[in-house]
mmCIF file of C-alpha atoms and ligand atoms in Angstrom:
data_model
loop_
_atom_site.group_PDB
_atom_site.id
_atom_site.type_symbol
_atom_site.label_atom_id
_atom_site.label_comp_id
_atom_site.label_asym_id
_atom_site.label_seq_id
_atom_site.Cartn_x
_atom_site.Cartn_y
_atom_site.Cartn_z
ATOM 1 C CA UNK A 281 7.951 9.594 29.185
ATOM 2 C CA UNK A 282 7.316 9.870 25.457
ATOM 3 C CA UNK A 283 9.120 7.871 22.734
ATOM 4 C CA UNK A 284 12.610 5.909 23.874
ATOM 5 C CA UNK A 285 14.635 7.031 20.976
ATOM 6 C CA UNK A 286 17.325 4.244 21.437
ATOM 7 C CA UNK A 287 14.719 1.714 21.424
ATOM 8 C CA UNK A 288 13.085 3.328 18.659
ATOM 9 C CA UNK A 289 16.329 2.816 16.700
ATOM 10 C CA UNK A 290 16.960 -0.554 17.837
ATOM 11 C CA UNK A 291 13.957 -2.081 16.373
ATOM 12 C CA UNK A 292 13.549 -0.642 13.252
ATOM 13 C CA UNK A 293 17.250 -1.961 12.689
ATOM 14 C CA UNK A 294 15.497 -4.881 13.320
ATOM 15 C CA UNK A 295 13.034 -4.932 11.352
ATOM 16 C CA UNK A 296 15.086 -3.719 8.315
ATOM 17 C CA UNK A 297 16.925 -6.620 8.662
ATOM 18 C CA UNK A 298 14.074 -9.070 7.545
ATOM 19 C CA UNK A 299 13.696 -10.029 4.340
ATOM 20 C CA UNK A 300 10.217 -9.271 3.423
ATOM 21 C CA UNK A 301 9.392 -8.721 -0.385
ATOM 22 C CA UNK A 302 5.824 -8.905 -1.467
ATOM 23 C CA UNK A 303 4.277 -12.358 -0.973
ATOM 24 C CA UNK A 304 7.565 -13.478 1.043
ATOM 25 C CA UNK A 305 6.452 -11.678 4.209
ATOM 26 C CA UNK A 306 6.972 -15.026 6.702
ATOM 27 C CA UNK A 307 10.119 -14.187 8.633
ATOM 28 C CA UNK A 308 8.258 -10.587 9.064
ATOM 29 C CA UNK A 309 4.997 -11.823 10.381
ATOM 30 C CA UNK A 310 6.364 -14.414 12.484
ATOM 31 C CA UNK A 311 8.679 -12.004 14.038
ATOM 32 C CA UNK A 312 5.420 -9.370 14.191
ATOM 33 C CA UNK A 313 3.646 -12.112 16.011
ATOM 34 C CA UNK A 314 6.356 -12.637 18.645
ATOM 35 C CA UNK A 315 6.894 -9.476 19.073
ATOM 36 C CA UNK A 316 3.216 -8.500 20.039
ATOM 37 C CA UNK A 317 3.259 -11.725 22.458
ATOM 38 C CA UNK A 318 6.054 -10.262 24.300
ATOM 39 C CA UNK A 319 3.467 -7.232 24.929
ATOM 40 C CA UNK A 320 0.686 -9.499 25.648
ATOM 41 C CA UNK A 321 -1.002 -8.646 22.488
ATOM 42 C CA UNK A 322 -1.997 -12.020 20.713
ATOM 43 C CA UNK A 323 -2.028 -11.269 17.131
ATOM 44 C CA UNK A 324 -4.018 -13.689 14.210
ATOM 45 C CA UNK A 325 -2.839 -13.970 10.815
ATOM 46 C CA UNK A 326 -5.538 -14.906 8.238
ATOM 47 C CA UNK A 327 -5.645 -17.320 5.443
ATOM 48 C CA UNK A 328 -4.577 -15.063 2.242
ATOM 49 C CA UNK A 329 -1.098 -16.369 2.033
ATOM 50 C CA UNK A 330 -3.178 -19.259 -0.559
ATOM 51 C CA UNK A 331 -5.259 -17.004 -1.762
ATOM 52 C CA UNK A 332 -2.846 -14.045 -3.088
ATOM 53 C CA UNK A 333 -0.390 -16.890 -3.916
ATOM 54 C CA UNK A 334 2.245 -15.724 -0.929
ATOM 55 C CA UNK A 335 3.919 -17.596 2.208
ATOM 56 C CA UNK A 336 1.966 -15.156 4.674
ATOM 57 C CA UNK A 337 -1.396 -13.752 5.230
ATOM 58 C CA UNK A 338 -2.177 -10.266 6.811
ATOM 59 C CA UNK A 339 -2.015 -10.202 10.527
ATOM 60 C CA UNK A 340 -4.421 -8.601 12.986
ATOM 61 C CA UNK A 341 -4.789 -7.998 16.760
ATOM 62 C CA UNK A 342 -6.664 -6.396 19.610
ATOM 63 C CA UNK A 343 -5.545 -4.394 22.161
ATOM 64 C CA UNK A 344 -8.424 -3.161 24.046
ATOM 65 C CA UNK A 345 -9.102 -1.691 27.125
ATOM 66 C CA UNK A 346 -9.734 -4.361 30.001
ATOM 67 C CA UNK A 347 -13.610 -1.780 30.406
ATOM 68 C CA UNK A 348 -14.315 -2.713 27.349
ATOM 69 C CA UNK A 349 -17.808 -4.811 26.066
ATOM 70 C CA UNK A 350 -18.291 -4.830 22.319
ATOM 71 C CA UNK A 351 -21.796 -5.063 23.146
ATOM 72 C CA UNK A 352 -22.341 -1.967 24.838
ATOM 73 C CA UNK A 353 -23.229 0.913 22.769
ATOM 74 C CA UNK A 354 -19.841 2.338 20.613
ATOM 75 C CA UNK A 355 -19.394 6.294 22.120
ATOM 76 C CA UNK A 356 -16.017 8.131 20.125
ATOM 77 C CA UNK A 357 -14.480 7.573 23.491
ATOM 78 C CA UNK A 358 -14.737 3.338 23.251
ATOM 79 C CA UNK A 359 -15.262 3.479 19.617
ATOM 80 C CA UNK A 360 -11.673 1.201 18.415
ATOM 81 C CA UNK A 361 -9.051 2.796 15.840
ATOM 82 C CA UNK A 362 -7.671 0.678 13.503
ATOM 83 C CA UNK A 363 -3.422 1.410 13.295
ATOM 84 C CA UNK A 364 -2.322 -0.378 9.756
ATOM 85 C CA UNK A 365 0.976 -1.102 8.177
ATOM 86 C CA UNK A 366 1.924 -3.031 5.503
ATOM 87 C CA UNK A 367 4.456 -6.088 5.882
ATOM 88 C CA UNK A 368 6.077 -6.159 2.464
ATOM 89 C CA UNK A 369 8.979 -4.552 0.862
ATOM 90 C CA UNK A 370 9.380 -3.226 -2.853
ATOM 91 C CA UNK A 371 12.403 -5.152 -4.752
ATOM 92 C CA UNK A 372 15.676 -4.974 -4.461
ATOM 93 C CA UNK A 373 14.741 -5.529 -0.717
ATOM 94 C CA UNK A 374 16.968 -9.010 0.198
ATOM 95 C CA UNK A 375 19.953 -8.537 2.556
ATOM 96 C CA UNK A 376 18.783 -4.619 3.861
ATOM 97 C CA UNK A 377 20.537 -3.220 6.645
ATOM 98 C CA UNK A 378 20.075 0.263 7.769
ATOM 99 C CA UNK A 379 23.430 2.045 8.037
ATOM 100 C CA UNK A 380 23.058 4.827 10.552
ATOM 101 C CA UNK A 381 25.380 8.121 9.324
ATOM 102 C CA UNK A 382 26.395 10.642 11.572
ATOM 103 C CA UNK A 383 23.961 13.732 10.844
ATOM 104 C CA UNK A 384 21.015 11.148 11.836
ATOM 105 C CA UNK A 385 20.321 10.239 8.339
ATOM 106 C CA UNK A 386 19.252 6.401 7.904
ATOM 107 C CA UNK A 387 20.158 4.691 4.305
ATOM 108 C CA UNK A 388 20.880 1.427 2.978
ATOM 109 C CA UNK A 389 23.844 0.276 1.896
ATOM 110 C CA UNK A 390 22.994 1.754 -1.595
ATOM 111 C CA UNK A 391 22.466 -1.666 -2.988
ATOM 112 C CA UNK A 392 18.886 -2.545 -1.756
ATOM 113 C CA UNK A 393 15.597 -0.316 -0.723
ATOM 114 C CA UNK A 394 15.952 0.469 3.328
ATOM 115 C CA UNK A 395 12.565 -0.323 3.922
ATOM 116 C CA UNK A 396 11.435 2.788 5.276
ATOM 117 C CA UNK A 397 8.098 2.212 3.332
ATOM 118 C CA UNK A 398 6.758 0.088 5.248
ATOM 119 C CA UNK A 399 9.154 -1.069 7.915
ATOM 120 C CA UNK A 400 9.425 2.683 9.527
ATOM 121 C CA UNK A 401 5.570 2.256 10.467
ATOM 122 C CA UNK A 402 5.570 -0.997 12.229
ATOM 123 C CA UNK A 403 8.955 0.203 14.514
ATOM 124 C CA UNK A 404 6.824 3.466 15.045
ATOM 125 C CA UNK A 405 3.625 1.317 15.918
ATOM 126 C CA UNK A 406 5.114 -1.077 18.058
ATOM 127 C CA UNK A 407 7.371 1.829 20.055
ATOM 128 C CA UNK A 408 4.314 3.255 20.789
ATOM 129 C CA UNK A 409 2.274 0.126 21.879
ATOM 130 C CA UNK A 410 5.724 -0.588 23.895
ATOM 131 C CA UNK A 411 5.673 2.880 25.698
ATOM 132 C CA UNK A 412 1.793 2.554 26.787
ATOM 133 C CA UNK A 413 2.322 -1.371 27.731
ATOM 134 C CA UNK A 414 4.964 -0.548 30.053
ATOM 135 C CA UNK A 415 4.127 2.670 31.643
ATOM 136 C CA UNK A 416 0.701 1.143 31.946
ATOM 137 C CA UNK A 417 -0.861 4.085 30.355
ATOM 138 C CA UNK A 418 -4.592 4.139 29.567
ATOM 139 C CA UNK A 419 -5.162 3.926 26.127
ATOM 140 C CA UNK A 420 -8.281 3.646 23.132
ATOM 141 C CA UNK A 421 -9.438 0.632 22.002
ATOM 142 C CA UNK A 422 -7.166 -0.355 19.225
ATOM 143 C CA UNK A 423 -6.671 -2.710 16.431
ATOM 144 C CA UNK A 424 -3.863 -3.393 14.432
ATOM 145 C CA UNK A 425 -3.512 -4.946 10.823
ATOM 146 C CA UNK A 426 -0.268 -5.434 9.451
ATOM 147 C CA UNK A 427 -0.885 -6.443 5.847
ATOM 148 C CA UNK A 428 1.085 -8.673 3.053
ATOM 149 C CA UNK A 429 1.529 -7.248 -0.694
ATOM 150 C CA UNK A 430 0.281 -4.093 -0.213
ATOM 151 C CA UNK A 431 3.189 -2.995 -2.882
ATOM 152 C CA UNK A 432 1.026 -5.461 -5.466
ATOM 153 C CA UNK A 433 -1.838 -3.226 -5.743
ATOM 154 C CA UNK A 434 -2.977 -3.721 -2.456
ATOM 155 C CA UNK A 435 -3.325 -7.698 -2.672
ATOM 156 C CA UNK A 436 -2.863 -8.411 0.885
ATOM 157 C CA UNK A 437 -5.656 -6.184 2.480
ATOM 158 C CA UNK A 438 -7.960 -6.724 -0.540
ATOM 159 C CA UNK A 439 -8.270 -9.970 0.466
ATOM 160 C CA UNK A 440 -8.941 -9.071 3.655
ATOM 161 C CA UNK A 441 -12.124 -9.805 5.568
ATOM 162 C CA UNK A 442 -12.756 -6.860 7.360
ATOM 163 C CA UNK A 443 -15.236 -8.062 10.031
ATOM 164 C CA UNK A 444 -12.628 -9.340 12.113
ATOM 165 C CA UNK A 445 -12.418 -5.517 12.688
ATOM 166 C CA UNK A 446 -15.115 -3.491 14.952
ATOM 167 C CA UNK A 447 -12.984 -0.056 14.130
ATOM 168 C CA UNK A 448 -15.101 2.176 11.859
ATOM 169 C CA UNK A 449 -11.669 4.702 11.789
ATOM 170 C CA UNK A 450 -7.900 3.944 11.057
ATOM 171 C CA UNK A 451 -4.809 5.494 10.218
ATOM 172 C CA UNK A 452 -2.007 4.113 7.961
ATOM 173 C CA UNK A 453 0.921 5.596 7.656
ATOM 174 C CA UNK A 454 2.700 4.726 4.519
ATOM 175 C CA UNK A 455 3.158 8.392 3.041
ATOM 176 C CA UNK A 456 6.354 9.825 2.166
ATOM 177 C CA UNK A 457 7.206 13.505 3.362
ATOM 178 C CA UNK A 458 7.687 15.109 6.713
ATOM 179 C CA UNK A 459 5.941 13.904 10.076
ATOM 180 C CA UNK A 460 2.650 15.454 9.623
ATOM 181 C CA UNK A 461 1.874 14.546 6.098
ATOM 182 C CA UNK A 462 -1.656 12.865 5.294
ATOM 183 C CA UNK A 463 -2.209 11.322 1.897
ATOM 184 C CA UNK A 464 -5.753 14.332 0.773
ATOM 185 C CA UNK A 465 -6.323 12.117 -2.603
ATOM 186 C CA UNK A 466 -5.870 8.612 -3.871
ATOM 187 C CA UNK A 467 -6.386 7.923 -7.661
ATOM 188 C CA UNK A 468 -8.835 5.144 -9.297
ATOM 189 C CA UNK A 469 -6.551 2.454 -10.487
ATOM 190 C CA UNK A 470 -7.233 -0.268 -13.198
ATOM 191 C CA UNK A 471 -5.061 -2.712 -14.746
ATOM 192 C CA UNK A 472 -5.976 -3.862 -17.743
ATOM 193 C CA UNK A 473 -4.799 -7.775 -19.493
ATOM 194 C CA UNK A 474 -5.249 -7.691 -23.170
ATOM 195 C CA UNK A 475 -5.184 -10.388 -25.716
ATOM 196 C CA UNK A 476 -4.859 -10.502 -29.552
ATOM 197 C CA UNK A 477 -4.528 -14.145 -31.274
ATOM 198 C CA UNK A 478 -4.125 -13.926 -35.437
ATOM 199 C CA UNK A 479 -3.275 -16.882 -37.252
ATOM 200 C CA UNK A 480 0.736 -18.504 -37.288
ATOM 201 C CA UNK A 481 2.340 -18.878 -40.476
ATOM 202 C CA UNK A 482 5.410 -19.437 -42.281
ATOM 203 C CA UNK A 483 6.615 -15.946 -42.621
ATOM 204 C CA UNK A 484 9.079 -16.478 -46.171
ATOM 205 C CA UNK A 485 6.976 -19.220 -47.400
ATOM 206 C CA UNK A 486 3.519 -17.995 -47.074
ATOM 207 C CA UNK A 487 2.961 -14.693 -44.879
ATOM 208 C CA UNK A 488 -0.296 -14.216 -46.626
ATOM 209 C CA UNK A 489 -1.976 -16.929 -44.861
ATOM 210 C CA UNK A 490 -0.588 -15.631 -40.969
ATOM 211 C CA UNK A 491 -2.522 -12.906 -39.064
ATOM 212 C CA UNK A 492 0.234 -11.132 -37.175
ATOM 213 C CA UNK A 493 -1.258 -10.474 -33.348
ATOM 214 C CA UNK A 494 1.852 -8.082 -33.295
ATOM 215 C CA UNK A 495 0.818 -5.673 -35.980
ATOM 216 C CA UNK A 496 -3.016 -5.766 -34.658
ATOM 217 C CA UNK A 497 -1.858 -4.749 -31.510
ATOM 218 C CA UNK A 498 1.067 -2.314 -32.529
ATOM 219 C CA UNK A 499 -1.593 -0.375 -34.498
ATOM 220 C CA UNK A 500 -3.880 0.188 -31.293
ATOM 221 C CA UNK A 501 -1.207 0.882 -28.915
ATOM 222 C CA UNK A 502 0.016 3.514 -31.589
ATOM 223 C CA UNK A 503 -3.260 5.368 -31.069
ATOM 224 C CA UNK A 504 -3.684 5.414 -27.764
ATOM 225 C CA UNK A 505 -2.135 7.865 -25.093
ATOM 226 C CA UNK A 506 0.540 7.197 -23.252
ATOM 227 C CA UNK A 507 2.282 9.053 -19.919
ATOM 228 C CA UNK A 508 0.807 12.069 -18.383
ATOM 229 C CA UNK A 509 -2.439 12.630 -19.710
ATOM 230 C CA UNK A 510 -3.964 15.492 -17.723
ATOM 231 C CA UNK A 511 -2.729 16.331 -14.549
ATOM 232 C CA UNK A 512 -4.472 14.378 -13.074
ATOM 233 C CA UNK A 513 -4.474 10.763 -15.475
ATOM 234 C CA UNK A 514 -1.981 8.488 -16.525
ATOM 235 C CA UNK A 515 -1.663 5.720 -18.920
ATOM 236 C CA UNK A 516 1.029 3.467 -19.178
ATOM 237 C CA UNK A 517 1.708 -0.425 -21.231
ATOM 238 C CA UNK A 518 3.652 -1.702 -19.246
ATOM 239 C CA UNK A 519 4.561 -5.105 -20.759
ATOM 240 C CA UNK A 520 3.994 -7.151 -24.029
ATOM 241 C CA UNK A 521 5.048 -10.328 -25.131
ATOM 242 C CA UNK A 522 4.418 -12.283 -28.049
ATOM 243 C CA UNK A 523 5.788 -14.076 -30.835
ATOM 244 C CA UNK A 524 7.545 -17.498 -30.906
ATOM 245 C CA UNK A 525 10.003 -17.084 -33.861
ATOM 246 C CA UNK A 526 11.611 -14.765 -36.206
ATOM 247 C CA UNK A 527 10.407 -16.857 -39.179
ATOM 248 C CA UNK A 528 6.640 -17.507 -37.905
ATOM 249 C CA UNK A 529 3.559 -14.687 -38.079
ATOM 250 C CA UNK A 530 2.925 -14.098 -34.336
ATOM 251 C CA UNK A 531 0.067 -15.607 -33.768
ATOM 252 C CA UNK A 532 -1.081 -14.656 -30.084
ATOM 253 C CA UNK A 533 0.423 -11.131 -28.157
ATOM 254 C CA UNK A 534 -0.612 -10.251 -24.621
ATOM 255 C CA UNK A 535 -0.219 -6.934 -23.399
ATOM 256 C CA UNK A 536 -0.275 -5.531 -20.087
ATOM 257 C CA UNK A 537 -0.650 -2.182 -18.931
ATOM 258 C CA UNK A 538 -2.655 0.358 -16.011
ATOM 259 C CA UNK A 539 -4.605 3.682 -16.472
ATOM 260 C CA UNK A 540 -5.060 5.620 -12.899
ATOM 261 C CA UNK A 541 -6.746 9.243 -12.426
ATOM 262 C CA UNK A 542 -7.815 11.084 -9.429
ATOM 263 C CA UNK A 543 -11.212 10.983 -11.336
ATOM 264 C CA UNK A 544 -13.093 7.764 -11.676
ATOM 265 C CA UNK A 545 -14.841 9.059 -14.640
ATOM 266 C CA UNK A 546 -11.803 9.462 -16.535
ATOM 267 C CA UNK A 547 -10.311 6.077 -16.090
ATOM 268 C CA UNK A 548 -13.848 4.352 -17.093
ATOM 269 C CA UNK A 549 -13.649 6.310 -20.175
ATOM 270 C CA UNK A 550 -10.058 5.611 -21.024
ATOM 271 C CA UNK A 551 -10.935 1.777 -20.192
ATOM 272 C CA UNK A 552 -13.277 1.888 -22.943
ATOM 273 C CA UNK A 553 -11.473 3.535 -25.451
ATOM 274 C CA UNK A 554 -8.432 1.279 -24.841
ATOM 275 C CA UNK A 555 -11.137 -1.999 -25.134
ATOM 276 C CA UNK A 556 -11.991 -0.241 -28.129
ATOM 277 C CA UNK A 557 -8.880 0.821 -30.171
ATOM 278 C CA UNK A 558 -7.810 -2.937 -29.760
ATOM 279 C CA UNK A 559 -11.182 -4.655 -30.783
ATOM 280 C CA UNK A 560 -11.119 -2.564 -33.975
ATOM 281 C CA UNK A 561 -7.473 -3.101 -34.930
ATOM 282 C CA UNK A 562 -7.849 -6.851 -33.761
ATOM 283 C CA UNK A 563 -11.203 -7.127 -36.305
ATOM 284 C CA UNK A 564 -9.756 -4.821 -39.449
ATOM 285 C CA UNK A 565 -6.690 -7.331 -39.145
ATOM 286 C CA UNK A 566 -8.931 -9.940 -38.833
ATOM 287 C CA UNK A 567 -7.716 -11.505 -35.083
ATOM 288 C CA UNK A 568 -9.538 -12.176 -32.061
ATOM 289 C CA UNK A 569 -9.446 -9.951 -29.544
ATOM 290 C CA UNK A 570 -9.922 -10.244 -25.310
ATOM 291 C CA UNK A 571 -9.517 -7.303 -22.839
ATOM 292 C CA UNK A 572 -9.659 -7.946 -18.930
ATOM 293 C CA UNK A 573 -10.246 -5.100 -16.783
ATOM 294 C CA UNK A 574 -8.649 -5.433 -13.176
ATOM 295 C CA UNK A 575 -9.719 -2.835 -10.675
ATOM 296 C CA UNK A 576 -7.397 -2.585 -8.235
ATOM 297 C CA UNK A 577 -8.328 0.998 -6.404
ATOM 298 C CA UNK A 578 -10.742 3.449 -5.878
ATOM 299 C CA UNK A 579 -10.772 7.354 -6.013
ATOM 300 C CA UNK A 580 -11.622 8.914 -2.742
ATOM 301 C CA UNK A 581 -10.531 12.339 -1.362
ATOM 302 C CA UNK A 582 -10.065 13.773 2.110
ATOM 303 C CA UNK A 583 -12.434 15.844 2.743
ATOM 304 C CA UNK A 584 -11.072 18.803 5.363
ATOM 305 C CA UNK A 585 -14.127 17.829 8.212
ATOM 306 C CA UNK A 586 -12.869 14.267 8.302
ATOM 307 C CA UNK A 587 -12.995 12.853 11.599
ATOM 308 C CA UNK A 588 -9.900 11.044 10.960
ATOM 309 C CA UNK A 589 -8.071 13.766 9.518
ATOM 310 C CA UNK A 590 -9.678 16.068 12.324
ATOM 311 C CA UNK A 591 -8.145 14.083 15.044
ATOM 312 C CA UNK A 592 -4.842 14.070 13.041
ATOM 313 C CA UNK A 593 -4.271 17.200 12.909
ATOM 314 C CA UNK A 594 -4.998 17.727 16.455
ATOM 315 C CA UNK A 595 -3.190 15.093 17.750
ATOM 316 C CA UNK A 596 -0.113 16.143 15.674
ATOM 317 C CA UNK A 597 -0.298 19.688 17.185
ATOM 318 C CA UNK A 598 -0.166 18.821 20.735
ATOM 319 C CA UNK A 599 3.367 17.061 19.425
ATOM 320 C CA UNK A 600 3.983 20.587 17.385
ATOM 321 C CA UNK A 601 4.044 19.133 14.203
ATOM 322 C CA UNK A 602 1.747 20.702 11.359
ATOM 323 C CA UNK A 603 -0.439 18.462 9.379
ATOM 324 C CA UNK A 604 -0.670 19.044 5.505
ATOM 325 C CA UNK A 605 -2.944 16.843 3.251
ATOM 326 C CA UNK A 606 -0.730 16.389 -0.161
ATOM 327 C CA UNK A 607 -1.917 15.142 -3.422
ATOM 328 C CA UNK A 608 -1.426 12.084 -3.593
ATOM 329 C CA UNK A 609 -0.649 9.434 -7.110
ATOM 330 C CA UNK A 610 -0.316 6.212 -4.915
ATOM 331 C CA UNK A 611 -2.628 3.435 -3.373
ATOM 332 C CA UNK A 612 -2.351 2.326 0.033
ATOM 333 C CA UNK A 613 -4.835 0.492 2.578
ATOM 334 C CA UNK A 614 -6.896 3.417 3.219
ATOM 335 C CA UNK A 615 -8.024 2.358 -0.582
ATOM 336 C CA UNK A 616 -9.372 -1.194 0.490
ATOM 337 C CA UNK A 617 -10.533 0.043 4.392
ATOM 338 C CA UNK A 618 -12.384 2.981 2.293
ATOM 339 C CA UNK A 619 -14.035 0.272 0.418
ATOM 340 C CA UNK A 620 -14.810 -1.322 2.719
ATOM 341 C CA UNK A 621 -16.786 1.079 5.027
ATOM 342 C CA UNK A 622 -13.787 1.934 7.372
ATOM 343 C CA UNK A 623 -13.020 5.654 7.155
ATOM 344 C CA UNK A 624 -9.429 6.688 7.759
ATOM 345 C CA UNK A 625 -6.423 8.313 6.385
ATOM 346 C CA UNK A 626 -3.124 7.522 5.208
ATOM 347 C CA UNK A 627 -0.238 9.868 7.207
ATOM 348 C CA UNK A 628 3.561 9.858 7.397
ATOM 349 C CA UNK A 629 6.160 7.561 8.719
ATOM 350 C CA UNK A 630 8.926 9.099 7.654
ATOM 351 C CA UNK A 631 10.188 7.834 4.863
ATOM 352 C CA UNK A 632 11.860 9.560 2.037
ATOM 353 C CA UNK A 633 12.688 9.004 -1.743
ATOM 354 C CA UNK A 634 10.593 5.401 -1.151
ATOM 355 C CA UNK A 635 11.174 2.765 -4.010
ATOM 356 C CA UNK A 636 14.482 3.519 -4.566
ATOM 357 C CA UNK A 637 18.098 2.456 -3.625
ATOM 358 C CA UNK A 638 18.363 6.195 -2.161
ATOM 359 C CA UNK A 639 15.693 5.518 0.114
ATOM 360 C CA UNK A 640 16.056 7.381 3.546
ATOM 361 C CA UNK A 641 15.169 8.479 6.917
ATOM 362 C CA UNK A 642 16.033 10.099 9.692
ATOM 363 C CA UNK A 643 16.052 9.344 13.824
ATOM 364 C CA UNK A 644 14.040 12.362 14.118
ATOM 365 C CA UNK A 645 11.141 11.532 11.822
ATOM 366 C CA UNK A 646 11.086 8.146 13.269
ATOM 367 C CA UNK A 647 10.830 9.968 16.406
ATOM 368 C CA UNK A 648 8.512 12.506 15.512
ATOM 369 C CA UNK A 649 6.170 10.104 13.349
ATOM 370 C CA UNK A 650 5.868 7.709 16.509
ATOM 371 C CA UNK A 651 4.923 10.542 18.842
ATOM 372 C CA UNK A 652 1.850 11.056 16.419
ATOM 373 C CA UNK A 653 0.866 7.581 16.584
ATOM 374 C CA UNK A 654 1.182 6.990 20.482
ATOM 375 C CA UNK A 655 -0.743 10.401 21.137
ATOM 376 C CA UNK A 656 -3.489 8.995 18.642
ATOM 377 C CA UNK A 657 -3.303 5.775 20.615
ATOM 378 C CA UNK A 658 -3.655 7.547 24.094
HETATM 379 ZN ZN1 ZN B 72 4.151 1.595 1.279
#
């Protein structure tokens, strides 16, 4: 029977239609949770929601086989696959609705994100769960985890505790591109939290006695790189704040910022000399001085023998779509299942321009991108 296009359609609508920026993913996992009920699936949600300060943790499920005994030997045929998808929406993402144009395209309304990224992967995931539910298909062993905050560096699945899960594979699909694209790299991604305190002061009266936090750290953010650093590297400061009056030496600045390379060598060095060219300027000016490092992701690359990607690109063929592993700047969950001993890829859903208020799709893609997913299901 394949993929029921109008229904397709229908729910990611749907879906669109929820409000669901990062940590306010509620409406989305309650509806998530109903609608796996209505397919007999009973779906758990965990207890991150306090933890990454949200209204909703990440939600998992099982849909095995009724053959199948956990304690019985794994073989590739019984081993589970993990099928993830993240929950939240980038900003502006209140009030979406997905405005269907005539050539098949799928935008917003131009004033909001459509959602695509991640939205498009749950309707895809769900169609094809529908499909095998009601043509009572035999199917693998499969897990789902739909995640919250994965657009905060991965916050939802990284707190996560992945032995509710007995899949050693899984396939995401949050990549943008044509059905058929698999995320080859992910970068190493650190976000840094600095600190510089000086000394306040009257700044007409008596500037001599103030340590200005703002000049320490304008000195060491003037000698370190910034933008494109290699191909492969960037650096970016991203935020600073400081100061408390025109007429008063800033005593305390924080800055914010993240360095993220396809090598993990590179960003450990660039972490030190960033710790570094603040620490100096901080002493020579004579102010204290406090870097946090927060790693958030972790290098890994694709390699072409995969498994995962193996049974991608196989499974994608039989639907005659071509796989192609792209570079790839982004984190997704593959970065925290990775880490966490779970092999697996990140592929398409069909979304386009993600991020942005130009954000599109098209019925095909949505089409095409849940035929991969229901053939790697069957
Ligand atoms: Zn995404």
């Amino acid at each position: 029977m394949g993929i029921n296009r109008e229904r397709l359609k229908k729910q990611f609508a749907e879906l669109i239609s929820i409000d669901s920026v990062s940590f306010r993913e509620r409406a989305m996992a309650d509806y998530l949770r109903a609608a796996l009920g209505e397919l007999g699936i009973e779906a758990f949600e965990d207890d991150a929601a306090g933890r990454i300060g949200g209204n909703a943790g990440n939600l998992y499920a099982y849909f095995y086989r009724e053959d199948f005994d956990p304690a019985e030997e794994m073989t590739p045929q019984t081993a589970p696959v993990l099928f993830c998808a993240h929950m939240d929406t980038v900003s502006p993402g209140t009030g979406k609705r997905a405005v269907f144009h005539e050539d098949g395209r799928i935008t917003s309304d131009g004033t909001t994100v459509l959602g695509t990224d991640d939205a498009a992967a749950i309707a895809e995931i769900l169609e094809a769960l529908r499909g095998i539910v009601e043509e009572g298909l035999p199917h693998r062993n499969i897990e789902l985890l739909f995640t919250a905050a994965e657009e905060a560096y991965t916050a939802g699945s990284s707190a996560f505790d992945v032995s509710h899960l007995r899949a050693r594979t899984a396939y995401t699909f949050d990549v943008s591109g044509p059905a058929g694209t698999v995320s080859g790299t992910e970068p190493t991604l650190v976000e840094f939290r600095v600190r510089i305190t000086g000394r306040a002061s009257h700044a007409g009266f008596e500037p001599e006695k103030g340590v200005s936090a703002i000049v320490a750290a304008s000195r060491a953010i003037a000698c370190l790189p910034s933008g494109r650093i290699d191909p492969y590297t960037t650096f970016n400061i991203g935020q600073i704040e400081g100061g408390t009056g025109l007429n008063i030496v800033p005593e305390e600045v924080c800055i914010g910022g993240e360095i993220r390379s396809l090598s993990d060598e590179t960003v450990r060095l660039l972490c030190r000399e960033m710790q570094a060219a603040f620490e100096s300027e901080a002493a020579t000016a004579g102010a204290a001085c406090e870097v946090t490092l927060i790693p958030h992701l972790t290098a890994y690359r694709v390699e072409e023998d995969d498994p995962a990607l193996r049974r991608y690109r196989e499974t994608a063929a039989r639907a005659g779509i071509t796989a192609r592993t792209v570079r790839n700047f982004g984190g997704s969950d593959t970065n925290t299942l990775r880490r966490n001993g779970i092999a697996g890829i990140t592929a398409a859903n069909g979304m386009h321009r993600a991020h942005s208020c130009e954000e599109y799709t098209t019925v095909d893609e949505l089409v095409k991108a849940a035929a991969v997913i229901r053939n790697l299901m069957e």
